[in-house]
Coordinates of C-alpha atoms in Angstrom, one line a residue:
M1 CA -76.2 46.4 65.7
K2 CA -75.0 48.4 68.6
K3 CA -77.1 51.5 69.2
L4 CA -75.1 54.6 68.3
T5 CA -75.5 58.2 69.5
T6 CA -75.1 59.9 66.1
T7 CA -75.1 59.0 62.5
I8 CA -71.5 60.2 62.2
S9 CA -70.6 58.0 65.1
L10 CA -72.3 55.2 63.2
V11 CA -70.0 55.9 60.2
V12 CA -67.0 55.8 62.5
M13 CA -68.0 52.6 64.2
L14 CA -68.8 50.8 61.0
A15 CA -65.6 52.1 59.5
I16 CA -63.7 50.6 62.4
G17 CA -65.5 47.3 61.8
A18 CA -65.1 47.1 58.0
F19 CA -63.4 50.1 56.4
A20 CA -60.6 50.4 58.9
Q21 CA -58.5 47.8 57.0
N22 CA -60.2 44.9 58.9
S23 CA -57.9 45.8 61.8
R24 CA -58.4 42.5 63.6
Q25 CA -57.3 40.6 60.6
V26 CA -54.3 43.0 60.2
Q27 CA -53.4 42.6 63.8
D28 CA -53.6 38.8 63.4
A29 CA -51.3 39.1 60.4
V30 CA -48.9 41.3 62.4
R31 CA -48.7 38.7 65.1
S32 CA -48.1 35.9 62.6
L33 CA -45.4 38.0 60.9
N34 CA -43.6 38.6 64.2
S35 CA -43.8 34.9 65.0
K36 CA -42.3 34.0 61.6
L37 CA -39.5 36.5 62.1
D38 CA -38.7 34.7 65.4
D39 CA -38.6 31.4 63.6
I40 CA -36.3 32.9 60.9
E41 CA -33.9 34.3 63.5
Q42 CA -33.8 30.9 65.3
S43 CA -33.2 29.0 62.1
F44 CA -30.5 31.5 61.1
E45 CA -28.7 31.1 64.4
K46 CA -28.7 27.3 64.0
Q47 CA -27.4 27.6 60.5
M48 CA -24.6 29.9 61.6
Q49 CA -23.5 27.3 64.1
S50 CA -23.1 24.6 61.4
N51 CA -22.0 26.7 58.5
S52 CA -19.7 29.7 58.0
A53 CA -21.2 32.6 56.1
P54 CA -19.6 35.9 55.1
Q55 CA -19.9 38.5 57.8
G56 CA -21.4 40.9 55.4
Q57 CA -24.3 38.6 54.7
I58 CA -24.9 38.0 58.4
D59 CA -24.9 41.7 59.1
A60 CA -27.2 42.5 56.2
L61 CA -29.7 39.9 57.3
N62 CA -29.7 41.0 60.9
D63 CA -30.0 44.6 60.0
D64 CA -32.9 43.9 57.6
I65 CA -34.8 41.8 60.1
R66 CA -34.4 44.5 62.8
N67 CA -35.6 47.2 60.3
L68 CA -38.6 45.1 59.4
R69 CA -39.4 44.5 63.1
D70 CA -39.2 48.2 63.7
S71 CA -41.6 49.1 60.9
V72 CA -44.0 46.4 61.9
A73 CA -43.9 47.7 65.5
D74 CA -44.6 51.2 64.3
L75 CA -47.6 49.9 62.2
D76 CA -49.0 47.9 65.1
N77 CA -48.7 50.9 67.4
N78 CA -50.6 53.1 65.0
I79 CA -53.2 50.4 64.5
Q80 CA -53.9 50.4 68.2
R81 CA -54.4 54.2 68.1
H82 CA -56.5 54.0 64.9
R83 CA -53.8 56.3 63.3
E84 CA -52.3 53.8 60.7
N85 CA -52.1 54.8 57.1
R86 CA -50.7 53.6 53.8
S87 CA -47.3 55.2 54.4
D88 CA -46.9 53.0 57.5
V89 CA -47.7 49.9 55.4
Q90 CA -45.5 51.1 52.6
K91 CA -42.5 51.4 55.0
M92 CA -43.1 47.9 56.2
V93 CA -43.3 46.5 52.7
E94 CA -40.1 48.3 51.6
S95 CA -38.3 46.8 54.7
A96 CA -39.6 43.3 53.8
Q97 CA -38.5 43.8 50.2
R98 CA -35.0 44.6 51.3
L99 CA -34.9 41.5 53.5
N100 CA -36.2 39.5 50.5
D101 CA -33.2 40.6 48.5
V102 CA -30.8 38.8 50.8
M103 CA -32.9 36.1 52.4
F104 CA -32.6 33.4 49.7
D105 CA -28.9 33.8 49.3
V106 CA -28.3 33.5 53.0
A107 CA -30.9 30.7 53.7
S108 CA -29.4 27.3 53.0
N109 CA -32.2 25.2 54.4
R110 CA -35.7 24.7 53.3
Q111 CA -37.2 25.4 56.7
M112 CA -35.8 28.9 56.7
E113 CA -37.1 29.4 53.1
R114 CA -40.6 28.2 54.1
D115 CA -40.6 30.5 57.2
W116 CA -39.7 33.5 55.0
Q117 CA -42.4 32.5 52.5
S118 CA -44.9 32.4 55.3
A119 CA -43.7 35.8 56.5
R120 CA -44.1 37.2 53.0
D121 CA -47.6 35.9 52.9
Q122 CA -48.4 37.9 56.0
V123 CA -46.8 41.0 54.5
D124 CA -49.0 40.5 51.4
R125 CA -52.0 40.1 53.6
I126 CA -51.4 43.4 55.4
A127 CA -50.5 45.2 52.2
H128 CA -53.6 44.0 50.4
E129 CA -55.8 45.5 53.1
Y130 CA -54.3 49.0 52.5
G131 CA -54.1 48.8 48.7
V132 CA -50.3 48.7 48.7
V133 CA -48.6 46.7 46.0
T134 CA -45.9 44.2 47.0
K135 CA -43.1 43.4 44.6
W136 CA -40.9 40.4 45.3
D137 CA -39.2 40.4 42.0
E138 CA -35.4 40.8 41.6
G139 CA -34.1 43.9 43.3
A140 CA -37.5 45.3 44.3
G141 CA -36.2 46.1 47.8
T142 CA -33.2 48.0 46.3
V143 CA -35.3 50.2 44.1
N144 CA -38.3 50.7 46.3
G145 CA -36.4 50.9 49.5
G146 CA -34.4 53.9 48.5
Y147 CA -31.1 52.3 47.4
P148 CA -29.7 53.4 44.1
A149 CA -31.2 51.5 41.1
S150 CA -28.8 50.3 38.6
S151 CA -29.1 51.0 34.9
G152 CA -28.0 47.5 34.2
S153 CA -25.2 48.5 31.8
S154 CA -22.0 46.4 31.5
N155 CA -20.1 49.3 33.1
D156 CA -22.2 49.2 36.2
P157 CA -20.3 47.5 39.1
V158 CA -23.4 45.8 40.5
Y159 CA -24.0 44.0 37.2
S160 CA -21.8 41.4 35.6
G161 CA -21.8 40.2 32.0
S162 CA -24.3 41.1 29.3
S163 CA -27.2 39.2 30.8
G164 CA -28.0 42.0 33.3
D165 CA -28.1 39.6 36.2
P166 CA -27.3 41.2 39.6
A167 CA -23.9 40.3 41.0
P168 CA -22.9 40.5 44.7
S169 CA -21.5 43.8 45.9
K170 CA -19.9 44.7 49.2
N171 CA -23.1 46.4 50.4
R172 CA -25.7 43.8 49.2
P173 CA -25.3 40.1 48.7
A174 CA -26.4 38.4 45.6
V175 CA -30.2 38.3 45.0
R176 CA -31.9 35.0 44.6
P177 CA -35.6 35.9 45.0
M178 CA -38.7 33.8 44.6
P179 CA -41.3 34.6 41.9
P180 CA -43.3 37.8 42.4
V181 CA -46.8 37.5 43.9
P182 CA -49.4 39.0 41.6
A183 CA -51.2 42.2 42.8
D184 CA -54.3 43.8 41.4
H185 CA -54.2 47.0 43.5
D186 CA -52.8 50.2 42.1
S187 CA -51.0 52.5 44.5
N188 CA -52.9 55.6 45.4
S189 CA -51.8 59.2 45.5
N190 CA -50.6 60.5 48.8
T191 CA -51.5 64.1 47.8
L192 CA -53.5 66.0 50.3
S193 CA -57.1 66.7 49.0
V194 CA -57.4 70.3 50.0
G195 CA -61.1 70.8 49.2
L196 CA -62.4 68.3 51.7
S197 CA -59.5 68.0 54.1
G198 CA -59.6 70.3 57.2
T199 CA -61.3 70.9 60.5
Y200 CA -65.0 72.1 60.5
Q201 CA -67.3 73.7 63.0
L202 CA -71.1 73.1 62.9
D203 CA -73.2 76.1 61.8
P204 CA -76.5 75.4 63.6
R205 CA -78.4 78.3 62.0
A206 CA -77.6 77.2 58.5
S207 CA -78.3 73.5 59.3
E208 CA -81.7 71.8 59.3
N209 CA -83.4 71.5 62.7
I210 CA -83.3 67.9 63.8
D211 CA -86.3 68.2 66.1
D212 CA -88.5 69.4 63.3
I213 CA -87.4 66.5 61.1
V214 CA -88.1 64.0 63.9
H215 CA -91.5 65.5 64.8
T216 CA -92.7 65.1 61.3
A217 CA -91.5 61.5 60.9
N218 CA -94.7 60.1 62.5
V219 CA -93.0 57.6 64.8
T220 CA -93.4 56.7 68.5
D221 CA -91.7 58.5 71.3
D222 CA -89.0 55.9 71.7
Q223 CA -88.5 55.8 67.9
Q224 CA -88.2 59.6 67.9
Q225 CA -85.3 59.5 70.4
D226 CA -83.6 56.8 68.3
L227 CA -84.0 58.8 65.1
R228 CA -82.8 61.9 66.8
D229 CA -79.7 60.1 68.0
K230 CA -79.0 58.9 64.5
L231 CA -79.5 62.3 62.9
E232 CA -77.8 64.6 65.5
A233 CA -74.7 66.2 64.0
P234 CA -71.5 66.5 65.9
D235 CA -70.2 70.0 66.7
Q236 CA -66.9 69.4 64.9
I237 CA -65.6 67.2 62.1
A238 CA -62.0 66.7 60.9
L239 CA -61.2 65.1 57.6
D240 CA -57.8 64.2 56.3
I241 CA -57.9 62.8 52.7
R242 CA -54.9 61.6 50.8
G243 CA -55.8 59.8 47.6
S244 CA -58.4 57.2 48.6
Q245 CA -57.2 57.1 52.2
V246 CA -59.5 58.9 54.6
T247 CA -59.1 59.7 58.2
L248 CA -62.3 60.9 59.9
A249 CA -62.7 62.3 63.4
T250 CA -65.6 64.0 65.1
S251 CA -66.2 65.6 68.5
K252 CA -68.1 62.5 69.4
G253 CA -65.7 59.8 68.3
D254 CA -62.0 58.9 67.9
P255 CA -60.3 59.1 64.5
V256 CA -60.7 56.2 62.2
T257 CA -58.8 55.6 58.9
F258 CA -60.4 53.7 56.0
T259 CA -60.1 53.4 52.3
A260 CA -62.6 55.1 50.0
D261 CA -62.1 52.8 47.0
G262 CA -65.7 52.2 45.9
R263 CA -65.5 48.5 46.9
D264 CA -68.1 46.8 49.0
K265 CA -66.9 45.5 52.4
T266 CA -69.1 43.1 54.4
Q267 CA -69.6 42.4 58.1
N268 CA -72.1 40.4 60.0
A269 CA -74.3 41.9 62.8
N270 CA -77.2 40.3 64.5
G271 CA -77.5 37.6 61.8
R272 CA -77.5 40.2 59.0
T273 CA -74.9 40.8 56.3
I274 CA -74.1 44.5 56.0
R275 CA -72.5 45.9 52.9
L276 CA -70.5 49.0 53.4
R277 CA -68.9 51.2 50.8
A278 CA -66.9 54.5 50.8
T279 CA -66.2 56.5 47.6
I280 CA -64.6 59.8 46.7
S281 CA -65.9 61.6 43.6
G282 CA -64.5 65.1 43.1
D283 CA -65.1 67.1 46.3
T284 CA -67.6 64.6 47.7
L285 CA -66.9 61.7 50.1
T286 CA -69.8 59.2 50.3
V287 CA -70.1 56.5 53.0
A288 CA -73.0 54.1 52.8
S289 CA -74.3 51.0 54.6
L290 CA -77.0 48.6 53.4
G291 CA -78.5 45.5 54.9
G292 CA -78.5 46.3 58.6
E293 CA -81.3 47.5 60.9
T294 CA -80.6 50.9 59.6
D295 CA -79.5 51.8 56.1
F296 CA -77.7 55.1 55.7
N297 CA -76.0 57.2 53.0
I298 CA -73.9 60.1 54.1
N299 CA -72.3 62.6 51.8
F300 CA -69.5 65.0 52.8
T301 CA -69.4 67.7 50.1
S302 CA -66.9 70.6 50.0
I303 CA -68.7 73.9 49.1
S304 CA -68.1 77.6 48.9
G305 CA -64.7 77.1 47.3
G306 CA -63.5 74.7 50.0
R307 CA -64.5 77.1 52.9
A308 CA -67.5 75.0 54.1
L309 CA -68.7 71.5 54.2
K310 CA -72.2 70.2 53.6
V311 CA -73.1 66.9 55.3
S312 CA -76.2 65.1 53.9
R313 CA -77.6 62.1 55.8
R314 CA -80.2 59.8 54.4
I315 CA -81.6 57.3 56.9
T316 CA -83.9 54.3 56.4
T317 CA -84.8 52.0 59.2
D318 CA -87.5 49.5 60.1
Y319 CA -89.9 51.9 61.8
L320 CA -89.7 54.6 59.0
K321 CA -92.2 54.5 56.2
Q322 CA -89.8 56.6 54.0
T323 CA -86.3 57.7 53.9
V324 CA -85.4 60.7 56.2
I325 CA -83.0 63.3 55.0
A326 CA -81.1 65.8 57.1
E327 CA -78.5 68.3 56.0
S328 CA -75.9 70.1 58.2
L329 CA -73.5 72.9 57.2
Y330 CA -70.1 73.3 58.7
N331 CA -67.6 76.2 58.4
K332 CA -64.0 75.3 57.8
T333 CA -61.9 76.6 60.8
D334 CA -58.6 75.2 59.6
G335 CA -57.2 73.7 56.4
V336 CA -55.4 71.1 58.5
A337 CA -57.4 68.2 60.0
H338 CA -57.1 68.3 63.8
L339 CA -57.8 64.7 64.6
D340 CA -57.8 65.2 68.4
I341 CA -61.2 66.9 68.6
G342 CA -62.9 63.9 70.1

């Protein structure tokens, strides 16, 4: 595994590799989605040359494709900057759901339907990485996308008859969706976790002396420097926690966003399978890695009524006979996470 300058940097780099929504997989899915949207537009243009379709349907499809492309572009841009979050993905999903509401009424050839199914698969793939639920059932785009939801009564103009089946309106063509794709992820709260969230400054006097810990570890000079690098605390930490979504930045590393859902993520490094896990319990965020050259467990705990942060680092590596523990204390300087401290 790549040598890292601090344990917090280790957290960030591992998060980028595994917690950060498997960003390479997400970027692959984004590219595939854009490619499928290109195919859909080409198929639609060919279809329009051979068949006449109501202008309202044509406009609705073009608008929805453009909106989906915009939301995908926003997500991709934020992924490149490691600033993506669930709201970016939710926006993309809602755009896709609205497009789904019109796609199968407009599409009159199987190739176009297959292209859209493939595009939906990529949307599902991206949403899964961020714990966002996709709903492709009837009218999901109308309800989730901010359009008025109908009561389904016989007096409602968008419903016809007693069956409650949607009927075409001048704003939305008739819905002919495919069956919903099952999802096992619950959506998480987007409420700011005030206790942990904020910007923090290291208090050296209240923190353990890393040199003292290293000198008592009974290791060689080279190993001492490696251990010091792993234990050294950054001067500043910023945490933005919304539900299970965590954005972490330090004065030694760029911001990274990951999901603290208690699930193991795996990655391979130097022939080893590393298991990573992030969890939030009360006012404590825990990030752990097992199976690599260095195992670590780091707790970020809000203390003093949310005015301070205690960071506990437990390190086990090949040259240590026992686990080394170091604690650092930080004072909260702002209740808002300033993620540009790196």
